[in-house]
Short mmCIF file of C-alpha atoms in Angstrom, two decimals:
data_model
loop_
_atom_site.label_atom_id
_atom_site.label_comp_id
_atom_site.label_asym_id
_atom_site.label_seq_id
_atom_site.Cartn_x
_atom_site.Cartn_y
_atom_site.Cartn_z
CA MET V 1 19.34 40.56 18.28
CA GLY V 2 16.38 38.57 16.95
CA LEU V 3 16.83 35.59 14.24
CA LYS V 4 19.31 36.42 12.08
CA ALA V 5 20.67 34.37 9.01
CA THR V 6 23.92 35.61 7.36
CA ASN V 7 25.38 34.41 4.18
CA ILE V 8 23.56 31.16 4.41
CA HIS V 9 24.53 28.35 1.42
CA PHE V 10 23.24 25.25 1.21
CA ARG V 11 22.66 22.34 -0.79
CA TYR V 12 21.93 18.94 -0.37
CA GLU V 13 24.66 16.90 -2.27
CA LYS V 14 28.10 18.31 -2.90
CA LYS V 15 27.52 17.27 -6.60
CA GLN V 16 24.26 19.19 -6.78
CA PRO V 17 24.28 23.08 -7.32
CA LEU V 18 23.15 25.44 -4.86
CA LEU V 19 19.77 25.61 -3.63
CA LEU V 20 20.27 28.56 -1.60
CA GLU V 21 22.87 31.01 -2.12
CA ASN V 22 23.86 33.93 -0.01
CA ILE V 23 20.88 34.31 2.08
CA ASN V 24 20.71 37.40 4.50
CA PHE V 25 17.80 38.48 6.35
CA SER V 26 16.70 39.14 10.11
CA ILE V 27 13.77 39.31 12.10
CA GLU V 28 12.98 41.23 14.86
CA ARG V 29 10.53 40.28 17.74
CA GLY V 30 6.94 41.91 17.06
CA GLU V 31 7.50 41.93 13.40
CA CYS V 32 6.05 39.11 10.63
CA LEU V 33 8.38 38.24 7.58
CA ALA V 34 6.73 36.65 4.49
CA LEU V 35 8.86 34.42 2.79
CA LEU V 36 6.93 33.60 -0.67
CA GLY V 37 8.33 31.82 -3.64
CA PRO V 38 7.50 29.00 -5.74
CA ASN V 39 7.34 25.42 -5.21
CA GLY V 40 10.59 23.88 -4.71
CA SER V 41 12.51 27.21 -4.70
CA GLY V 42 13.69 26.00 -1.06
CA LYS V 43 11.50 27.90 1.53
CA THR V 44 11.08 24.76 3.42
CA THR V 45 14.41 23.92 3.06
CA LEU V 46 15.79 27.47 4.58
CA SER V 47 13.29 26.92 7.23
CA LYS V 48 14.57 24.05 8.56
CA ILE V 49 18.03 25.39 7.98
CA LEU V 50 16.58 28.34 10.49
CA ILE V 51 15.88 25.66 13.14
CA GLY V 52 19.53 23.43 12.71
CA ILE V 53 17.76 20.22 11.25
CA LEU V 54 19.57 20.83 8.46
CA LYS V 55 23.06 22.34 8.33
CA PRO V 56 23.90 25.27 6.05
CA GLU V 57 27.40 24.87 3.78
CA GLN V 58 28.53 28.13 5.10
CA GLY V 59 27.15 30.77 6.89
CA GLU V 60 25.36 31.27 10.32
CA ILE V 61 22.05 31.45 12.27
CA THR V 62 21.74 33.23 15.22
CA VAL V 63 18.76 33.59 17.99
CA ASN V 64 19.17 36.69 20.10
CA GLY V 65 22.72 36.58 19.52
CA LYS V 66 23.77 32.93 19.81
CA ASN V 67 24.91 30.74 17.27
CA LEU V 68 22.36 28.33 16.17
CA LYS V 69 25.61 25.61 15.87
CA ASN V 70 25.84 25.93 19.95
CA LEU V 71 22.38 24.86 20.87
CA SER V 72 20.68 21.67 20.68
CA LEU V 73 17.22 20.99 19.28
CA ALA V 74 15.51 21.16 23.06
CA GLN V 75 17.04 24.63 23.29
CA ILE V 76 16.43 26.12 19.96
CA GLY V 77 12.72 24.93 20.57
CA GLU V 78 12.83 27.05 23.38
CA GLN V 79 13.82 29.99 21.71
CA VAL V 80 12.19 29.01 17.90
CA GLY V 81 8.70 27.27 17.62
CA TYR V 82 8.51 25.67 14.47
CA LEU V 83 5.14 24.67 12.59
CA PHE V 84 5.71 21.68 10.09
CA GLN V 85 3.81 21.82 6.81
CA ASN V 86 2.17 18.78 7.59
CA PRO V 87 1.13 18.97 11.30
CA ASN V 88 0.20 15.49 11.75
CA ARG V 89 4.03 15.23 12.31
CA GLN V 90 4.43 16.97 15.04
CA LEU V 91 1.16 15.57 17.26
CA PHE V 92 2.17 12.64 18.93
CA CYS V 93 -0.03 12.16 22.30
CA SER V 94 -3.21 10.85 22.95
CA THR V 95 -5.20 14.08 23.88
CA VAL V 96 -5.13 17.34 23.06
CA GLU V 97 -4.55 18.15 26.63
CA GLU V 98 -1.71 16.34 26.88
CA GLU V 99 -0.26 17.50 23.68
CA VAL V 100 -0.20 21.44 24.44
CA SER V 101 1.24 20.35 27.89
CA PHE V 102 3.98 17.79 27.01
CA ALA V 103 6.84 20.68 26.38
CA LEU V 104 5.56 21.50 30.15
CA GLN V 105 6.32 18.67 32.03
CA PHE V 106 9.88 18.13 30.63
CA ARG V 107 10.62 21.83 32.06
CA GLU V 108 9.25 20.78 35.65
CA THR V 109 6.44 23.43 35.63
CA LYS V 110 4.39 23.19 39.12
CA SER V 111 1.04 21.49 38.09
CA GLU V 112 -0.85 24.38 39.10
CA THR V 113 0.99 26.69 36.96
CA GLY V 114 1.21 24.23 33.99
CA LYS V 115 -2.69 23.73 34.26
CA GLU V 116 -2.98 27.24 33.94
CA LYS V 117 -1.19 27.50 30.74
CA VAL V 118 -2.62 24.82 29.21
CA ASP V 119 -6.07 26.22 29.78
CA HIS V 120 -4.57 29.75 28.84
CA LEU V 121 -3.53 27.94 25.26
CA LEU V 122 -6.57 25.58 24.58
CA GLY V 123 -8.80 28.98 25.03
CA PHE V 124 -6.25 31.11 22.87
CA PHE V 125 -6.80 29.14 19.88
CA GLY V 126 -10.32 27.86 20.48
CA LEU V 127 -9.44 23.93 21.31
CA ASP V 128 -11.12 24.08 24.86
CA HIS V 129 -13.86 22.04 24.12
CA LEU V 130 -11.44 19.50 22.23
CA ARG V 131 -9.53 18.60 25.32
CA GLY V 132 -10.07 15.10 25.89
CA LYS V 133 -10.05 14.10 21.69
CA PHE V 134 -7.44 12.46 20.00
CA PRO V 135 -5.55 14.82 18.08
CA PHE V 136 -5.60 12.81 14.77
CA THR V 137 -9.21 12.98 14.86
CA LEU V 138 -9.51 16.75 14.43
CA SER V 139 -10.09 18.47 11.38
CA GLN V 140 -7.41 19.95 9.39
CA GLY V 141 -7.84 23.55 10.77
CA GLU V 142 -8.06 22.30 14.63
CA ARG V 143 -4.89 20.30 14.01
CA GLN V 144 -3.28 23.11 12.45
CA ARG V 145 -4.43 25.27 15.77
CA LEU V 146 -3.27 22.47 17.92
CA ALA V 147 0.24 22.27 16.74
CA LEU V 148 0.68 25.94 17.09
CA ALA V 149 -0.64 25.89 20.59
CA ALA V 150 1.68 22.98 21.35
CA ILE V 151 4.67 24.95 20.45
CA MET V 152 3.23 27.92 22.03
CA ALA V 153 3.32 26.14 25.53
CA LEU V 154 7.31 26.98 25.70
CA GLU V 155 6.70 30.37 24.82
CA PRO V 156 9.33 30.88 22.27
CA PRO V 157 9.88 34.42 21.03
CA PHE V 158 10.34 33.38 17.24
CA PHE V 159 7.92 31.50 15.12
CA ILE V 160 8.50 29.94 11.88
CA LEU V 161 5.12 28.48 10.58
CA ASP V 162 5.61 26.59 7.26
CA GLU V 163 2.33 26.60 4.78
CA PRO V 164 0.09 27.17 7.78
CA THR V 165 -3.22 28.35 5.44
CA THR V 166 -3.14 24.99 3.73
CA GLY V 167 -5.99 23.08 3.55
CA LEU V 168 -7.97 25.91 5.80
CA ASP V 169 -11.53 27.20 4.90
CA VAL V 170 -12.04 31.01 4.17
CA ARG V 171 -13.36 31.13 7.81
CA ARG V 172 -10.35 29.21 9.30
CA ARG V 173 -7.48 31.26 7.50
CA LYS V 174 -9.23 34.20 9.36
CA GLU V 175 -9.27 32.76 12.46
CA LEU V 176 -5.30 31.97 11.73
CA LEU V 177 -5.10 35.59 10.68
CA TYR V 178 -6.26 36.33 13.87
CA TYR V 179 -4.20 34.10 16.28
CA LEU V 180 -1.07 35.49 14.41
CA GLN V 181 -2.04 38.84 14.87
CA LYS V 182 -2.66 38.13 18.57
CA LEU V 183 0.94 36.49 18.76
CA LEU V 184 2.29 40.05 16.98
CA GLN V 185 1.00 41.83 19.73
CA GLU V 186 2.33 39.54 22.35
CA ASN V 187 5.45 40.88 20.79
CA ARG V 188 6.84 37.45 18.96
CA GLY V 189 8.18 37.63 15.77
CA ILE V 190 6.73 35.32 12.81
CA LEU V 191 8.59 33.81 9.71
CA LEU V 192 5.57 32.95 7.47
CA ILE V 193 6.46 30.69 5.01
CA THR V 194 3.84 30.58 2.35
CA HIS V 195 2.52 31.10 -1.40
CA ASP V 196 -0.66 32.39 -0.33
CA GLN V 197 0.48 36.41 -1.23
CA LYS V 198 -2.99 37.60 -0.14
CA PHE V 199 -2.18 36.30 3.34
CA ALA V 200 0.87 37.14 3.49
CA GLU V 201 0.03 40.82 2.63
CA GLU V 202 -2.45 40.95 5.44
CA ILE V 203 -0.41 39.92 8.56
CA SER V 204 3.62 40.77 7.17
CA SER V 205 5.46 43.83 7.20
CA LYS V 206 8.39 42.78 5.19
CA LYS V 207 7.85 40.26 2.37
CA MET V 208 10.56 38.34 0.49
CA GLU V 209 10.73 36.31 -2.71
CA LEU V 210 12.90 33.25 -2.56
CA LYS V 211 13.85 33.13 -6.34
CA ASP V 212 16.85 31.54 -8.50
CA GLN V 213 18.71 30.33 -5.11
CA SER V 214 18.57 34.07 -3.57
CA PHE V 215 16.00 36.90 -2.29
CA SER V 216 14.26 39.57 -4.42
CA GLU V 217 13.05 41.78 -0.84
CA GLY V 218 10.06 44.09 -1.17
CA VAL V 219 8.79 45.69 1.97
CA GLY V 220 4.90 45.38 2.32
CA ARG V 221 1.94 46.92 3.96
CA CYS V 222 3.26 47.79 7.45
CA MET N 1 24.30 -3.11 -17.09
CA LEU N 2 22.72 -5.91 -14.51
CA LYS N 3 20.04 -2.96 -13.46
CA GLU N 4 18.50 -3.35 -16.47
CA LEU N 5 17.83 -7.20 -15.76
CA ASP N 6 14.21 -8.64 -15.63
CA PRO N 7 13.17 -8.31 -11.59
CA ARG N 8 12.17 -11.93 -11.78
CA SER N 9 16.12 -12.68 -12.58
CA LYS N 10 17.24 -10.42 -9.33
CA VAL N 11 14.83 -12.10 -6.92
CA VAL N 12 16.56 -15.65 -7.67
CA LEU N 13 20.14 -13.79 -7.56
CA SER N 14 18.75 -12.10 -4.16
CA GLY N 15 17.42 -14.96 -2.77
CA VAL N 16 20.26 -17.43 -3.63
CA LEU N 17 22.65 -15.01 -2.06
CA ALA N 18 20.72 -14.82 0.87
CA THR N 19 19.91 -18.78 1.06
CA LEU N 20 23.54 -19.24 1.14
CA ALA N 21 23.92 -16.77 3.71
CA VAL N 22 21.95 -18.42 5.98
CA PHE N 23 23.27 -21.92 5.37
CA PHE N 24 27.10 -21.11 5.88
CA ASN N 25 27.49 -20.70 9.14
CA HIS N 26 31.14 -19.25 9.52
CA PRO N 27 32.99 -16.15 8.47
CA PHE N 28 35.45 -18.17 6.41
CA TYR N 29 32.38 -19.09 4.07
CA LEU N 30 30.51 -15.49 4.39
CA LEU N 31 33.43 -13.26 4.07
CA PRO N 32 33.71 -14.07 0.28
CA LEU N 33 30.17 -14.37 -0.04
CA LEU N 34 29.80 -10.90 1.63
CA LEU N 35 32.81 -9.45 -1.07
CA PHE N 36 30.98 -11.37 -4.35
CA THR N 37 27.57 -9.46 -3.25
CA LEU N 38 29.91 -6.04 -2.82
CA VAL N 39 31.53 -6.39 -5.86
CA LEU N 40 28.09 -6.99 -7.35
CA LEU N 41 26.42 -4.06 -6.16
CA PRO N 42 28.01 -1.58 -8.71
CA PHE N 43 26.85 -3.56 -11.68
CA PHE N 44 23.05 -2.94 -10.03
CA ASP N 45 23.70 1.06 -10.13
CA CYS N 46 23.85 0.44 -6.21
CA ARG N 47 27.06 2.12 -4.03
CA PRO N 48 28.61 -0.73 -2.05
CA LEU N 49 29.21 2.61 0.55
CA GLN N 50 25.58 3.08 0.49
CA LEU N 51 25.20 -0.72 2.07
CA ILE N 52 28.10 0.43 4.81
CA LEU N 53 26.79 3.91 5.50
CA ARG N 54 23.09 2.14 6.15
CA MET N 55 25.08 0.17 8.73
CA ARG N 56 27.06 2.92 10.08
CA ARG N 57 24.06 3.67 12.88
CA LEU N 58 23.31 -0.16 13.86
CA ILE N 59 27.37 -0.72 14.36
CA MET N 60 26.79 -0.16 18.50
CA ILE N 61 23.80 -2.70 18.18
CA LEU N 62 26.20 -5.20 15.76
CA LEU N 63 28.69 -4.64 18.11
CA GLY N 64 26.72 -5.58 21.12
CA LEU N 65 25.22 -8.53 19.14
CA MET N 66 28.78 -10.02 18.61
CA ILE N 67 29.48 -9.91 22.12
CA ILE N 68 26.43 -11.43 23.32
CA GLN N 69 27.02 -14.43 20.95
CA SER N 70 30.90 -14.78 21.89
CA VAL N 71 29.96 -14.41 25.82
CA PHE N 72 26.46 -17.13 25.63
CA TYR N 73 27.59 -19.39 22.70
CA PRO N 74 29.32 -22.28 23.78
CA GLY N 75 32.95 -23.30 22.80
CA ASP N 76 35.60 -25.34 23.36
CA THR N 77 38.61 -22.37 22.83
CA PRO N 78 38.74 -19.76 25.62
CA LEU N 79 39.66 -16.25 24.77
CA ILE N 80 38.64 -14.50 28.00
CA GLU N 81 38.55 -16.05 31.34
CA ILE N 82 38.05 -15.26 34.70
CA GLY N 83 39.08 -17.54 37.20
CA THR N 84 37.20 -20.69 36.09
CA TRP N 85 34.84 -18.52 34.42
CA THR N 86 34.87 -18.48 30.56
CA LEU N 87 33.82 -15.27 29.39
CA ALA N 88 34.22 -15.43 25.84
CA THR N 89 35.14 -17.92 23.43
CA LEU N 90 36.49 -18.10 19.53
CA GLU N 91 33.70 -20.48 18.65
CA GLY N 92 31.09 -17.56 20.11
CA LEU N 93 33.33 -14.54 18.35
CA LEU N 94 33.16 -16.20 15.23
CA GLN N 95 29.20 -17.03 15.51
CA GLY N 96 29.07 -13.59 16.33
CA LEU N 97 31.03 -12.38 13.33
CA SER N 98 28.86 -14.43 11.15
CA LEU N 99 25.74 -13.01 12.23
CA VAL N 100 26.68 -9.57 11.07
CA LEU N 101 28.19 -10.83 7.63
CA ARG N 102 25.03 -12.19 7.12
CA LEU N 103 23.19 -9.28 8.04
CA PHE N 104 25.23 -7.11 5.36
CA ILE N 105 24.96 -9.84 3.00
CA ILE N 106 21.16 -10.19 3.44
CA LEU N 107 20.80 -5.98 3.07
CA GLY N 108 23.14 -5.95 0.03
CA CYS N 109 20.27 -8.53 -1.42
CA GLY N 110 17.41 -5.82 -0.69
CA LEU N 111 20.04 -3.23 -2.50
CA ILE N 112 20.02 -5.39 -5.33
CA LEU N 113 16.09 -5.99 -5.59
CA SER N 114 15.46 -1.90 -4.78
CA SER N 115 17.22 -1.21 -7.99
CA SER N 116 14.44 -2.55 -9.95
CA PRO N 117 11.44 0.07 -9.88
CA PRO N 118 8.57 -1.16 -7.68
CA ALA N 119 5.89 -1.06 -10.20
CA ARG N 120 7.84 -3.90 -12.48
CA PHE N 121 8.58 -5.73 -9.47
CA VAL N 122 4.80 -5.82 -8.94
CA GLN N 123 5.01 -7.04 -12.95
CA GLY N 124 7.52 -9.85 -11.85
CA LEU N 125 5.93 -11.30 -9.21
CA VAL N 126 2.30 -11.37 -11.23
CA ALA N 127 4.53 -13.09 -14.09
CA TRP N 128 4.86 -15.61 -11.28
CA ALA N 129 1.55 -16.28 -10.77
CA LEU N 130 1.28 -14.40 -7.50
CA PRO N 131 -2.41 -12.80 -7.06
CA TYR N 132 -2.08 -9.28 -8.13
CA GLU N 133 -3.79 -7.79 -4.95
CA LEU N 134 -0.79 -9.20 -3.05
CA ALA N 135 1.88 -8.44 -5.15
CA TYR N 136 0.84 -5.03 -5.14
CA MET N 137 0.74 -4.71 -1.39
CA VAL N 138 4.05 -6.35 -1.18
CA SER N 139 5.45 -3.27 -3.47
CA LEU N 140 3.42 -0.49 -1.73
CA GLY N 141 5.06 -1.95 1.47
CA ILE N 142 8.33 -1.63 0.42
CA ARG N 143 7.35 1.94 -0.57
CA PHE N 144 6.37 2.66 2.67
CA LEU N 145 9.38 2.26 4.09
CA PRO N 146 11.24 5.23 3.30
CA LEU N 147 8.37 7.47 3.93
CA LEU N 148 7.85 5.96 7.50
CA ARG N 149 11.68 6.90 8.03
CA GLU N 150 11.24 10.13 7.08
CA GLU N 151 8.13 10.41 9.22
CA ALA N 152 9.71 9.26 12.00
CA GLY N 153 12.51 11.53 11.77
CA ASP N 154 10.04 14.69 11.35
CA VAL N 155 8.16 13.48 14.44
CA PHE N 156 11.83 12.83 16.49
CA THR N 157 12.40 16.65 15.31
CA ALA N 158 9.13 17.96 16.48
CA LEU N 159 9.85 16.10 19.81
CA GLN N 160 13.01 17.97 20.33
CA LEU N 161 12.09 20.99 19.31
CA ARG N 162 9.40 20.87 22.15
CA GLY N 163 12.36 21.01 24.74
CA VAL N 164 13.47 17.45 25.12
CA ASP N 165 16.74 17.09 25.41
CA LEU N 166 17.33 13.44 24.78
CA LYS N 167 21.23 13.54 25.52
CA ARG N 168 20.77 14.82 29.02
CA MET N 169 17.89 12.23 29.96
CA PRO N 170 18.28 8.65 31.87
CA TRP N 171 17.68 6.41 29.68
CA VAL N 172 14.49 4.82 31.42
CA LYS N 173 13.03 8.30 30.46
CA GLN N 174 14.45 8.08 27.19
CA LEU N 175 12.61 4.98 26.67
CA ARG N 176 9.37 6.40 27.47
CA ILE N 177 10.16 9.29 24.80
CA TYR N 178 10.74 6.56 22.10
CA ARG N 179 7.38 4.56 23.03
CA SER N 180 5.79 8.09 22.54
CA LEU N 181 7.07 8.58 19.11
CA PHE N 182 5.84 4.79 17.84
CA PHE N 183 2.15 6.04 18.40
CA PRO N 184 2.05 8.55 15.80
CA LEU N 185 3.74 6.86 13.78
CA VAL N 186 1.64 3.75 13.59
CA THR N 187 -1.33 5.99 13.69
CA MET N 188 -0.35 7.78 10.50
CA ALA N 189 0.53 4.75 8.52
CA ILE N 190 -3.08 3.37 9.35
CA LEU N 191 -4.45 6.86 8.45
CA ARG N 192 -2.37 6.96 5.00
CA SER N 193 -3.10 2.94 4.41
CA LYS N 194 -7.19 3.94 4.63
CA GLN N 195 -6.16 6.83 2.57
CA ILE N 196 -4.25 4.87 -0.35
CA ALA N 197 -7.12 1.94 -0.20
CA LEU N 198 -9.72 4.57 -0.72
CA SER N 199 -7.72 6.43 -3.87
CA MET N 200 -7.07 2.94 -5.20
CA GLU N 201 -10.85 2.05 -5.14
CA ALA N 202 -11.59 5.05 -6.89
CA ARG N 203 -8.99 4.56 -9.89
CA ALA N 204 -10.93 0.70 -10.13
CA PHE N 205 -8.93 -1.53 -8.29
CA ARG N 206 -10.03 -4.88 -8.73
CA ALA N 207 -12.75 -3.60 -10.68
CA PHE N 208 -12.18 -6.06 -13.24
CA PRO N 209 -10.91 -9.45 -12.84
CA ARG N 210 -7.71 -9.27 -15.27
CA ARG N 211 -5.24 -6.50 -15.47
CA THR N 212 -2.67 -5.30 -18.29
CA PHE N 213 0.39 -3.24 -18.09
CA LEU N 214 1.72 -0.72 -20.31
CA HIS N 215 5.25 -1.88 -20.51
CA SER N 216 5.34 -5.93 -20.01
CA LEU N 217 8.09 -7.72 -18.68
CA GLN N 218 9.61 -10.21 -20.86
CA LEU N 219 12.54 -12.71 -19.95
CA LYS N 220 15.60 -12.50 -22.20
CA THR N 221 19.07 -14.10 -22.70
CA PRO N 222 20.90 -12.58 -19.93
CA ASP N 223 18.13 -13.00 -16.97
CA TYR N 224 17.73 -16.73 -18.10
CA ALA N 225 21.65 -16.73 -18.03
CA THR N 226 21.96 -14.98 -14.53
CA MET N 227 18.80 -17.36 -13.29
CA ILE N 228 20.30 -20.49 -14.51
CA ILE N 229 24.12 -19.50 -13.32
CA SER N 230 22.69 -18.56 -9.60
CA LEU N 231 20.67 -21.50 -9.02
CA SER N 232 23.50 -24.12 -10.32
CA ALA N 233 26.09 -22.09 -8.53
CA GLY N 234 23.76 -21.72 -5.10
CA VAL N 235 22.62 -25.85 -5.29
CA SER N 236 26.28 -26.86 -5.64
CA LEU N 237 27.68 -25.15 -3.39
CA ILE N 238 25.01 -25.53 -0.56
CA PHE N 239 25.51 -29.56 -1.65
CA LEU N 240 29.85 -28.95 -1.41
CA TYR N 241 29.47 -27.39 2.24
CA PHE N 242 27.28 -29.75 3.60
CA ARG N 243 29.51 -32.62 1.99
CA GLY N 244 32.37 -31.11 3.84
CA LEU N 245 34.05 -30.58 0.47
CA ILE N 246 34.33 -26.89 0.80
#
């Protein structure tokens, strides 16, 4: 069970050398795995493979025992919440409230339940006072939190967060840390992609470094 | 290699090919013109296969266009008839085919133009006395397109990852979804253009009336030859076509 990658090999074009070679790891619920590595080492590529945007040349990804190959992106989204490196690219509604409630509309959630959930998420991420605002007028940190709240509406058991600390000041960084700890307490699994070693140490129970196409694994602070 | 040609020569060559594609109105002329464009592409370091792959996603739209043309274009040679009603004519089918071939040729011209780096393209346009600001805007616009495509892809993915299964959705709902994609893309494009304008001004864009370039462009013999051959061939073909000599 959990989010599991087995023997992943990947390259963008056939003529190119492998960008990822023999990648194996797994994340369980309530666990945070930090994926570290220098720029261009393939961290974001790996995250895109994990949510089915890119297809691996070899190997398989399973979420709670289900092979990703057999799931549509919409079904994967219910299992894995993905926070893009640039949150602007995943915001597409005209208000903050609409953004958070978007996924619920397609699940045909009853309006009362939906409203309750939206209120909870807006409160959880400190966005309550911004509910009527246009998402693109928010600060970087607020947009980051909004994107996270939007993907949380589906209540996926796992999250992949691609460089969530980029552009955040010390206060916002601390807040993000707090929200992630709350997610872990709710028994959700997190794959944290970052080059912020300090942040990774503060939140993750396991660390892995992507180097020369594969992993060097080390157990961090639990 | 024709790739090294001055961008102005490429503009002339592409312009002639596109003009011929617009003037010619029959697959009999358009097909050889497309074949000629495809033969030219490798010399500009472009793969003809790239053109076909780009058009792959549009194949249904192109087929639809062809069918619409063949149904609505008036003609005397019926192909499919239901009772007294003519559903498709040979003239209509040829017209539809011409449209598709024309699109392929124009896209091929786009590939030829894109074989020059945008900076050189700007220089070429400036050398033709186009105001620098305007030339730069053109090049910036061209550079924006792949970025827009990438952003559209990301937004589309984000949308699906939020539980929207487009394949299982009725088309009216799908249209509503596509409309919602349009919104963030335009917003992002506007925001980015604002940022670019600011950063350009911060780097002294338009601070001085004249501008110099690190690498200067100079027309050489192959450039003159390309321009003269393209123009004379283009003019001759159009003349012969309208005189009914070919």
